[in-house]
mmCIF file of C-alpha atoms in Angstrom:
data_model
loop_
_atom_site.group_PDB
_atom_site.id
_atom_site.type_symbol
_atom_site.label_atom_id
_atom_site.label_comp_id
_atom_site.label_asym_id
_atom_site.label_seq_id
_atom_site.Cartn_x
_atom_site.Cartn_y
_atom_site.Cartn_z
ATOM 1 C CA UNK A 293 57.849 101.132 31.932
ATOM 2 C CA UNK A 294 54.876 101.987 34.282
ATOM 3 C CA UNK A 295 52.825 105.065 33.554
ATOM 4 C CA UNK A 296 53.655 107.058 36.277
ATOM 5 C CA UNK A 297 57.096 106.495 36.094
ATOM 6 C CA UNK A 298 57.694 107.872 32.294
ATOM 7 C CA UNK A 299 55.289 110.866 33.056
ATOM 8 C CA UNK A 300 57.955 111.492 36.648
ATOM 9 C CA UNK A 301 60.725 110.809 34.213
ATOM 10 C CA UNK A 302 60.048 113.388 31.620
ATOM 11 C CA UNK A 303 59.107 115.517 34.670
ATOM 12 C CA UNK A 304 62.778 115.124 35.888
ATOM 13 C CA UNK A 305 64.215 116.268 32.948
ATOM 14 C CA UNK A 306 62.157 119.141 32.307
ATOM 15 C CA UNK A 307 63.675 120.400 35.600
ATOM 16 C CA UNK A 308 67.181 119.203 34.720
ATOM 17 C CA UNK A 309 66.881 121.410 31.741
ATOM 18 C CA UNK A 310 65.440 124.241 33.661
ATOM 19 C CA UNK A 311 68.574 124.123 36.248
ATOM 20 C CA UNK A 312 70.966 124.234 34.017
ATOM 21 C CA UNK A 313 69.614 126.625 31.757
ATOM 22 C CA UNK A 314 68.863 129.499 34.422
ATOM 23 C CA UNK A 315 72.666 129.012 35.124
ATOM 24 C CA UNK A 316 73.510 129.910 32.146
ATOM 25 C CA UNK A 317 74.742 126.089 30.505
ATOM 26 C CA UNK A 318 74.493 125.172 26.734
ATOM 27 C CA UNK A 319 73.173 122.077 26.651
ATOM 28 C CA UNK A 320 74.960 120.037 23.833
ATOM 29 C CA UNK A 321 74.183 116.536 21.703
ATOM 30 C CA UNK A 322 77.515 114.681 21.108
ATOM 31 C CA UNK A 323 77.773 111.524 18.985
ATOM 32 C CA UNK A 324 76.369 108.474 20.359
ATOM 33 C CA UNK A 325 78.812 106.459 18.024
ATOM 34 C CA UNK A 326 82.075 106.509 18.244
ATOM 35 C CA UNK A 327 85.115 104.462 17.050
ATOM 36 C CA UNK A 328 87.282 105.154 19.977
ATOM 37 C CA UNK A 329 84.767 104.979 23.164
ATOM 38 C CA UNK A 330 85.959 105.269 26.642
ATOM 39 C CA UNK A 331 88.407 102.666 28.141
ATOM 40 C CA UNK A 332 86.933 102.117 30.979
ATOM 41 C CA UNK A 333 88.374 98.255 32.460
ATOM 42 C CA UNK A 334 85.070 97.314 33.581
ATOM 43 C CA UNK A 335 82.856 99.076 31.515
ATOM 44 C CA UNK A 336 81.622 97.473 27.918
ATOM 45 C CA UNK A 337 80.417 99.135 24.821
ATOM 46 C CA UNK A 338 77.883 97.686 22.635
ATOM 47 C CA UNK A 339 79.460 97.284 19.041
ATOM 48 C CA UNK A 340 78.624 97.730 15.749
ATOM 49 C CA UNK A 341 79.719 97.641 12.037
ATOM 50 C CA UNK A 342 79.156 101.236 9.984
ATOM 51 C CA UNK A 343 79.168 101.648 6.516
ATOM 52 C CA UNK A 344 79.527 104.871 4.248
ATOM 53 C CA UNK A 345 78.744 105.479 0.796
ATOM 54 C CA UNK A 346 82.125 105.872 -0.406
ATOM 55 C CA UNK A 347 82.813 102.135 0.533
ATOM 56 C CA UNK A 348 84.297 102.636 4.071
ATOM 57 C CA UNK A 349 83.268 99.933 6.367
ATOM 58 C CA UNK A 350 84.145 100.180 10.136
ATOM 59 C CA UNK A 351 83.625 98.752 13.717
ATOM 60 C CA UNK A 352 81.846 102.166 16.072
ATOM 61 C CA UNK A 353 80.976 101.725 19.416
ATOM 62 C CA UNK A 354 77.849 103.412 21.307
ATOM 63 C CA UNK A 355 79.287 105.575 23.730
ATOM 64 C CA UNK A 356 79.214 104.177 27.614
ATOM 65 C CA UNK A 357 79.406 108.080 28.294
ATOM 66 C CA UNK A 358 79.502 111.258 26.514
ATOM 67 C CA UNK A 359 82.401 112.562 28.551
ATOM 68 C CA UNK A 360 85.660 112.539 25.532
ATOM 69 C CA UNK A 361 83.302 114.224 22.955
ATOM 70 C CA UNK A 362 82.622 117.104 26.290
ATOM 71 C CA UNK A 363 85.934 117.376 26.757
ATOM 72 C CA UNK A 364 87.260 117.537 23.500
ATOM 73 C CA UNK A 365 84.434 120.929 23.366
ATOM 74 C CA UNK A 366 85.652 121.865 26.725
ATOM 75 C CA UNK A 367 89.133 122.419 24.984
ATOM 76 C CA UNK A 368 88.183 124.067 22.016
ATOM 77 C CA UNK A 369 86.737 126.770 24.015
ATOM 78 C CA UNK A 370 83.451 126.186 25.610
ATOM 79 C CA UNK A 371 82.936 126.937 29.743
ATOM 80 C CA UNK A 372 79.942 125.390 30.856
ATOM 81 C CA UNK A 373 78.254 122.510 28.933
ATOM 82 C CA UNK A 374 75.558 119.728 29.683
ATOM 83 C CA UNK A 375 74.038 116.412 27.221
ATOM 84 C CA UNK A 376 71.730 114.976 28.209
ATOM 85 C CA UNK A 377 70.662 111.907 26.504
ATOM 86 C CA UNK A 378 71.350 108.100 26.254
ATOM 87 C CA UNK A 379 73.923 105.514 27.018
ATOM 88 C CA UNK A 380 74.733 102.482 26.809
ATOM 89 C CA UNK A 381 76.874 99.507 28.500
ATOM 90 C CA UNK A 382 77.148 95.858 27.668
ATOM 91 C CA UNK A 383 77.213 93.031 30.050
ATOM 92 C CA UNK A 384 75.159 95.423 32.561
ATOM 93 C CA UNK A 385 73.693 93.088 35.860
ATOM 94 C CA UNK A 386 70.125 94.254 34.677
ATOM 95 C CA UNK A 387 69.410 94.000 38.492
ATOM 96 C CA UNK A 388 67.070 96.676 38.611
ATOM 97 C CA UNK A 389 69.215 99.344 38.987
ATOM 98 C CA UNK A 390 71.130 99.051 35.593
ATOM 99 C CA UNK A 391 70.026 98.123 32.303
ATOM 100 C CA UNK A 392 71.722 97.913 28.857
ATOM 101 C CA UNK A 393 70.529 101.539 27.734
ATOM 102 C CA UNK A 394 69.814 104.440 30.273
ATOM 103 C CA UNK A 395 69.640 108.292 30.521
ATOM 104 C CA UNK A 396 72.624 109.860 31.325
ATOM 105 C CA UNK A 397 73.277 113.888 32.414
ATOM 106 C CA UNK A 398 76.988 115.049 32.118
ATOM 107 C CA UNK A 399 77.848 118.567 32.762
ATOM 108 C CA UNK A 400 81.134 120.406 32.598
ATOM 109 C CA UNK A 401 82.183 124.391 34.105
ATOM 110 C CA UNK A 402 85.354 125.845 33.578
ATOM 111 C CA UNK A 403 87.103 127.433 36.475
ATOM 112 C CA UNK A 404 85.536 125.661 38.929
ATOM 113 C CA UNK A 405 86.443 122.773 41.812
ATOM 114 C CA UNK A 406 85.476 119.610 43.320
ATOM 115 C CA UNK A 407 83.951 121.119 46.318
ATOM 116 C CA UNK A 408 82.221 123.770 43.637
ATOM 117 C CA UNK A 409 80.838 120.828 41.690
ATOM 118 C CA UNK A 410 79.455 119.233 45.222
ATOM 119 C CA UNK A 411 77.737 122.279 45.869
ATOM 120 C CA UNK A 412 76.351 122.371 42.607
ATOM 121 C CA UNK A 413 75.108 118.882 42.559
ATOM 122 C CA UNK A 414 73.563 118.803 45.897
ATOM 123 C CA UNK A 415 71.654 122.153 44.294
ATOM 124 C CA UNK A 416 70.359 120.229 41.521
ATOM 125 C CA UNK A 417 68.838 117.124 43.494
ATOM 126 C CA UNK A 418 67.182 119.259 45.590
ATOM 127 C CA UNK A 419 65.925 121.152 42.862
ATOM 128 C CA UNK A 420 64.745 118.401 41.184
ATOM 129 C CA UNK A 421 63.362 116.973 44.149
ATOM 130 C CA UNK A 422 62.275 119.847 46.036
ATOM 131 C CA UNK A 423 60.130 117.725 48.698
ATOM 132 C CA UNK A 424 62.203 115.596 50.178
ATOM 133 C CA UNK A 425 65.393 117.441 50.930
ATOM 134 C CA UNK A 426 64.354 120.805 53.249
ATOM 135 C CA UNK A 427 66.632 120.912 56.296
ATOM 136 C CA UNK A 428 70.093 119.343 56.698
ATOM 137 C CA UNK A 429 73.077 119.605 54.015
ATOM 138 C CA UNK A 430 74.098 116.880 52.117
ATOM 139 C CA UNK A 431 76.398 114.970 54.361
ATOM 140 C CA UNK A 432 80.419 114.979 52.655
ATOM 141 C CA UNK A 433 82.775 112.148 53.812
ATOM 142 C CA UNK A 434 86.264 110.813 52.640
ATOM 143 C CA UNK A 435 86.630 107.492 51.491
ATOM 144 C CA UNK A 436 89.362 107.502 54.150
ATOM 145 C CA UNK A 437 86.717 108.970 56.775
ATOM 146 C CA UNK A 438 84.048 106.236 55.755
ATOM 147 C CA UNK A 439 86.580 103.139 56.125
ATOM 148 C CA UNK A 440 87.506 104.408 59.217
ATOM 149 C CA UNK A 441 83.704 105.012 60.552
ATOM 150 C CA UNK A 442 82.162 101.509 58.982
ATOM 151 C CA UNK A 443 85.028 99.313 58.105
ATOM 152 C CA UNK A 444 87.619 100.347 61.797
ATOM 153 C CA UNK A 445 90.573 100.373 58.845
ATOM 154 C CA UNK A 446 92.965 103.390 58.796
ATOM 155 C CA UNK A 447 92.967 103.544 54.982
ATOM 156 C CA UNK A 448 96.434 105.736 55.103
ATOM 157 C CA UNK A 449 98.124 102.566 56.696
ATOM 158 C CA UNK A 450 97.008 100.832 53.733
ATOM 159 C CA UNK A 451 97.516 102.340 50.758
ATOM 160 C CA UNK A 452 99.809 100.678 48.127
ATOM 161 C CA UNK A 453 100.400 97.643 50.676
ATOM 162 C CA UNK A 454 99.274 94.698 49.261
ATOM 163 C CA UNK A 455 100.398 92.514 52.352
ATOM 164 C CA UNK A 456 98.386 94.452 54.793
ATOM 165 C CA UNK A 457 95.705 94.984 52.831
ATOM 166 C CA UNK A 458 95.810 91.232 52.390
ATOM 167 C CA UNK A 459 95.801 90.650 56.237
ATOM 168 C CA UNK A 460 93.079 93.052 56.670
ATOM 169 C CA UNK A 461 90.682 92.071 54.348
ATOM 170 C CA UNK A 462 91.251 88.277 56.112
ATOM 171 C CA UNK A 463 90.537 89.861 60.048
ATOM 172 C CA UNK A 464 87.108 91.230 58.344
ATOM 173 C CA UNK A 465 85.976 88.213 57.503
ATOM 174 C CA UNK A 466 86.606 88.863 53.371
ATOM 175 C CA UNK A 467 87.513 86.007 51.020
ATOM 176 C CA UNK A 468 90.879 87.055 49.983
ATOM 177 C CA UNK A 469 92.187 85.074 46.474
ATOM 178 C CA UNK A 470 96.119 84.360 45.136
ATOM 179 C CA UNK A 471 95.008 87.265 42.339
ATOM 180 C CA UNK A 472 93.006 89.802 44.339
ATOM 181 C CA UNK A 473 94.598 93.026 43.626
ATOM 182 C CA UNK A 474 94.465 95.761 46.344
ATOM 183 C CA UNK A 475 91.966 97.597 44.487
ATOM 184 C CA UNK A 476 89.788 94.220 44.371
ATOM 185 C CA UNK A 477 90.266 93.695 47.971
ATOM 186 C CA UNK A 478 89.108 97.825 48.316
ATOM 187 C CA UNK A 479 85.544 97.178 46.576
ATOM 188 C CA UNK A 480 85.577 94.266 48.680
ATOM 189 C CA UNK A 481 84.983 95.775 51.884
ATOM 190 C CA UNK A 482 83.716 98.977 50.632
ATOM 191 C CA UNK A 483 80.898 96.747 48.541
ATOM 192 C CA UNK A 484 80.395 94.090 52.137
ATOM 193 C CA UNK A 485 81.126 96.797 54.870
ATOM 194 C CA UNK A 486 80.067 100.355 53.941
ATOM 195 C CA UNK A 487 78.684 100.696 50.761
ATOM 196 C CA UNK A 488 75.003 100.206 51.767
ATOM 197 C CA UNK A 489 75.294 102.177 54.610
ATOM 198 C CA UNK A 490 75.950 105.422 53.344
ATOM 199 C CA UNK A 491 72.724 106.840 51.858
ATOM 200 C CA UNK A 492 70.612 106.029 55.045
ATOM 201 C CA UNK A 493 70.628 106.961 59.140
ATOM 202 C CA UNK A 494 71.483 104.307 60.798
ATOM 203 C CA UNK A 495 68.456 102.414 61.240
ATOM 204 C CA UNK A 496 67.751 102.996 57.592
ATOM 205 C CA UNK A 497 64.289 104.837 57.685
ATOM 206 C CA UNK A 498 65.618 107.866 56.227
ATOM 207 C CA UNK A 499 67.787 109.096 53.468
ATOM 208 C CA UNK A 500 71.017 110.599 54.540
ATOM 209 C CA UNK A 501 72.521 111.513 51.129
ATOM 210 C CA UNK A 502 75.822 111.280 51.221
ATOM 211 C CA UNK A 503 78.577 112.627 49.420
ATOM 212 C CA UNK A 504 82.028 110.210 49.232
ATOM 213 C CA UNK A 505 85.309 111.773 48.079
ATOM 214 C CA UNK A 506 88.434 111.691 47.699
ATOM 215 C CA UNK A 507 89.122 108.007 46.449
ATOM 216 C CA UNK A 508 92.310 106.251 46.097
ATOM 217 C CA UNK A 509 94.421 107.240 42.880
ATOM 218 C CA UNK A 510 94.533 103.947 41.906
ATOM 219 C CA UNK A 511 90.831 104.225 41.150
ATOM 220 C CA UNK A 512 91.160 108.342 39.736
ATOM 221 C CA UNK A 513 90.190 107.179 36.025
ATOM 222 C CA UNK A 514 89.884 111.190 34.488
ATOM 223 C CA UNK A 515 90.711 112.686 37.876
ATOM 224 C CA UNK A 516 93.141 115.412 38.952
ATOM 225 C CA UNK A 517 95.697 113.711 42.049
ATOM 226 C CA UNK A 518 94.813 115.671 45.148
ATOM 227 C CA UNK A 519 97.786 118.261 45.202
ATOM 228 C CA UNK A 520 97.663 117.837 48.834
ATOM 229 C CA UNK A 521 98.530 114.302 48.943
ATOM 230 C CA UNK A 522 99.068 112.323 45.685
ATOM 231 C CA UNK A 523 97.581 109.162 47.122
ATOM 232 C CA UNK A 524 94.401 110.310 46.269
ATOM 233 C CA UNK A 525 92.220 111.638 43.618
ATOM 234 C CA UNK A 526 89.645 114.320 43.418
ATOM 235 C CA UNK A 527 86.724 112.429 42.943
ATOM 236 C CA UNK A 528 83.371 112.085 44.226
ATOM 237 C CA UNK A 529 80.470 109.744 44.281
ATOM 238 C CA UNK A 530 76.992 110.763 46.030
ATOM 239 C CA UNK A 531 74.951 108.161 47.804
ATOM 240 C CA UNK A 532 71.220 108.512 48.428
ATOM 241 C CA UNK A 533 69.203 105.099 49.873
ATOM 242 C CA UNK A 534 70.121 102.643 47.762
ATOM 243 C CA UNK A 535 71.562 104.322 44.673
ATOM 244 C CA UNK A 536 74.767 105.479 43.883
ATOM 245 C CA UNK A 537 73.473 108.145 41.242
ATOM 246 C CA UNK A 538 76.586 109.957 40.566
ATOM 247 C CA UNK A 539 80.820 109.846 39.459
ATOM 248 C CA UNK A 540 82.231 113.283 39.614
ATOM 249 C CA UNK A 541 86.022 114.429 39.409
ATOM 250 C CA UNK A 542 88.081 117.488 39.297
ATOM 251 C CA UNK A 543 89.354 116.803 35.835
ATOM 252 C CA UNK A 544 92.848 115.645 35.148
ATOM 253 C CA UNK A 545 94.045 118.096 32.300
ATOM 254 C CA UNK A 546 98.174 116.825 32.297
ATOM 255 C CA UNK A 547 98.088 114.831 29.112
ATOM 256 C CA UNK A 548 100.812 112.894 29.811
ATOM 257 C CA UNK A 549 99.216 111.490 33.045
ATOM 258 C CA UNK A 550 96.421 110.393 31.368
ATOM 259 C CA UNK A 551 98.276 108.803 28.589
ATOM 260 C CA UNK A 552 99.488 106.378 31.256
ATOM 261 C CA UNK A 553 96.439 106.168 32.831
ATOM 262 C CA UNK A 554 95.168 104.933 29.032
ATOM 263 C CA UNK A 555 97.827 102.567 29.308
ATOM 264 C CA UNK A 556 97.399 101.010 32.331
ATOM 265 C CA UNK A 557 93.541 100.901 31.923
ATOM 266 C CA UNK A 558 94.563 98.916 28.489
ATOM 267 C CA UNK A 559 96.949 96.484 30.170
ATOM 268 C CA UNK A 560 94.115 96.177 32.683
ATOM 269 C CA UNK A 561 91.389 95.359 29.930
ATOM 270 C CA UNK A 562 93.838 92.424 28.207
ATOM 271 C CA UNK A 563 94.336 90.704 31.262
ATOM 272 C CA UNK A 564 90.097 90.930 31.869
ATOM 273 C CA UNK A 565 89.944 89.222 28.107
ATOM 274 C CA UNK A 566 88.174 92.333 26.805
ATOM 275 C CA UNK A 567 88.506 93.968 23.533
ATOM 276 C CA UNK A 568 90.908 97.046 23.148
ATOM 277 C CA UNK A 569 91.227 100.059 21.064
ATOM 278 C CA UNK A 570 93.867 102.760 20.129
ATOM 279 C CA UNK A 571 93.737 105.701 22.539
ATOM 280 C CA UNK A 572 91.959 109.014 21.614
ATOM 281 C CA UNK A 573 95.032 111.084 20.712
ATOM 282 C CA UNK A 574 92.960 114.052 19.894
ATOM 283 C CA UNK A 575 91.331 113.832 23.869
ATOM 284 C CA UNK A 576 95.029 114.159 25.048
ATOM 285 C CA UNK A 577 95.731 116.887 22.564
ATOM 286 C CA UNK A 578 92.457 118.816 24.031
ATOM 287 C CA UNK A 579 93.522 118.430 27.861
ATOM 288 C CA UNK A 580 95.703 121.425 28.158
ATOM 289 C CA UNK A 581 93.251 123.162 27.377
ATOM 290 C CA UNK A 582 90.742 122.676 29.925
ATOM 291 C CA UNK A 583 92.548 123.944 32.562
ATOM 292 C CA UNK A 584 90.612 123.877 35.907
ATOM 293 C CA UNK A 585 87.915 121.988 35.406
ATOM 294 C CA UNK A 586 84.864 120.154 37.392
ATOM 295 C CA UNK A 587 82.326 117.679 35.372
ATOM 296 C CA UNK A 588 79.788 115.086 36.953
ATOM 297 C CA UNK A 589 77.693 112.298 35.328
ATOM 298 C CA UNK A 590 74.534 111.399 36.558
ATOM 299 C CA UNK A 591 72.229 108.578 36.299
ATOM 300 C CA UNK A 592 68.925 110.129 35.324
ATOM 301 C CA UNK A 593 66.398 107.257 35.959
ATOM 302 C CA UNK A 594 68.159 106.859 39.239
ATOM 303 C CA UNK A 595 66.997 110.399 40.166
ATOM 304 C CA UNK A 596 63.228 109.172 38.847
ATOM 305 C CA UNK A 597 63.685 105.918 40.476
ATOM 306 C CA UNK A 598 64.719 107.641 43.967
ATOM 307 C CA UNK A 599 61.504 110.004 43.695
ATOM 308 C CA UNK A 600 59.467 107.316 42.543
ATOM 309 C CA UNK A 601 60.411 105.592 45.588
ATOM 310 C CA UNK A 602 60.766 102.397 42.705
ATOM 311 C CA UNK A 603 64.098 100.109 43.394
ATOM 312 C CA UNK A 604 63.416 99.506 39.499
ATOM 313 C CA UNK A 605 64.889 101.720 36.647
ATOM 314 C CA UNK A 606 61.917 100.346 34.485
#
């Protein structure tokens, strides 16, 4: 890492810290090694073999994200809660924008909403970056809004129709294989077609950050169905440039949804090849618990690398 760089990092998280502390967050330190990580399909944790005194050897994983530990606190009674601290993910691209280990910032509040937690987040960025942000809000945008704008696809039509989504994905031009899922055929506009252009204006020569919601509930992971229209899931990513620097959802707290969520994201994992675990039965047990909940995770030196102006994380 580059001088200037580590000094604008620690910079960045002095002021994370100071955000969250003047609204009135306990910042918290969860275990960075777990034996039952998260089970995300396309996410991999770095292994490792653990050994106690009393002759108990076992495999532990380094967490991919601090977010069961949160929630598990979240249940047993805290409100608003941050850590701030590392991660880590196997088989990463290392393309500049990821690498093996990185900073991660995930905060949780009680009683609050996904349109609370976009507030909140568009608060902190500008916070932290207090320069480069002054006039217009954050621009918000469905995933259904952005397919239509970039991508001339009603995503409604589409939804849970693998035949049209198949057809589609051919008229834009999309290679389209025997396999290809609907989600894979999803990422593969979104990733060709609109992806890139959501951070910038239109000519690209200025940020327009950009806040996409409301994805598919095929791709919900922890989030809460939107009770309006079970299709979709209360989640949101936000877009600045380049970088995608944050996953945020109005938590699902039904543990019996997420069980088969668990399930499916298993299944999903054995046909990928990839090692499996048990799932965390005392996450479900904490779920009820939460109630109504909002929680984000952001990519620290994405935030530096975006102030940095740097299209490296090192």
């Amino acid at each position: 890492m580059k001088k200037d760089l580590i000094t604008l990092r620690s910079q960045t998280v002095k002021k994370i810290r100071q955000f969250f502390d003047e609204r009135e967050y306990l910042e918290v330190h969860t275990p960075r090694l777990l034996s039952l990580p998260g089970q995300e399909p396309y996410l991999d944790p770095l292994w490792t073999i653990a050994h106690r005194p009393d002759g108990w050897t076992g495999e532990m994983a380094l967490i991919t994200s601090p977010e069961y530990t949160l929630k598990k606190m979240l249940g047993s009674g805290f409100d608003k809660i941050y850590d701030l601290g590392p991660c880590f993910r196997d088989h990463e691209p290392w393309d500049g924008s990821h690498d093996i280990e990185f900073l991660m910032l995930e905060w949780y509040r009680k009683h609050s909403s996904l349109s609370d937690l976009i507030n909140e987040t568009e608060e902190l960025v500008r916070f932290v970056i207090q320069d480069e942000f002054t006039i217009k809000p954050f621009r918000r945008l469905t995933v259904e809004e952005a397919f239509r704008l970039y991508a001339k696809l009603e995503l409604n039509e589409l939804i849970g129709d693998d035949k049209a989504m198949k057809a589609k994905a051919k008229e834009l031009g999309q290679t389209v294989g025997t396999t290809d899922t609907w989600d894979d055929l999803f990422h593969k506009i979104f990733l060709s077609l609109i992806e890139h252009r959501l951070g910038w204006n239109e000519d690209k020569t200025v940020y327009q950050p950009t806040f996409l919601y409301r994805y598919p509930a095929s791709q919900a992971a922890l989030a809460k169905r939107d009770p309006n229209d079970e299709r979709y899931a209360l989640r949101v990513e936000l877009y600045i440039g380049d970088l995608e620097l944050c996953n945020g959802f109005e938590e699902l707290s039904d543990p019996i949804e997420q069980r088969t969520r668990f399930e499916e994201e298993i299944a999903l994992r054995k046909t990928l090849g990839k090692k499996t675990w048990a799932i965390d039965e005392s996450l479900l047990a904490a779920l009820p618990q939460i109630g109504e909940c909002a929680g984000n995770a952001l990519g620290v030196d994405r935030l530096a690398m975006l102030q940095a102006k740097t299209p490296n994380i090192g």
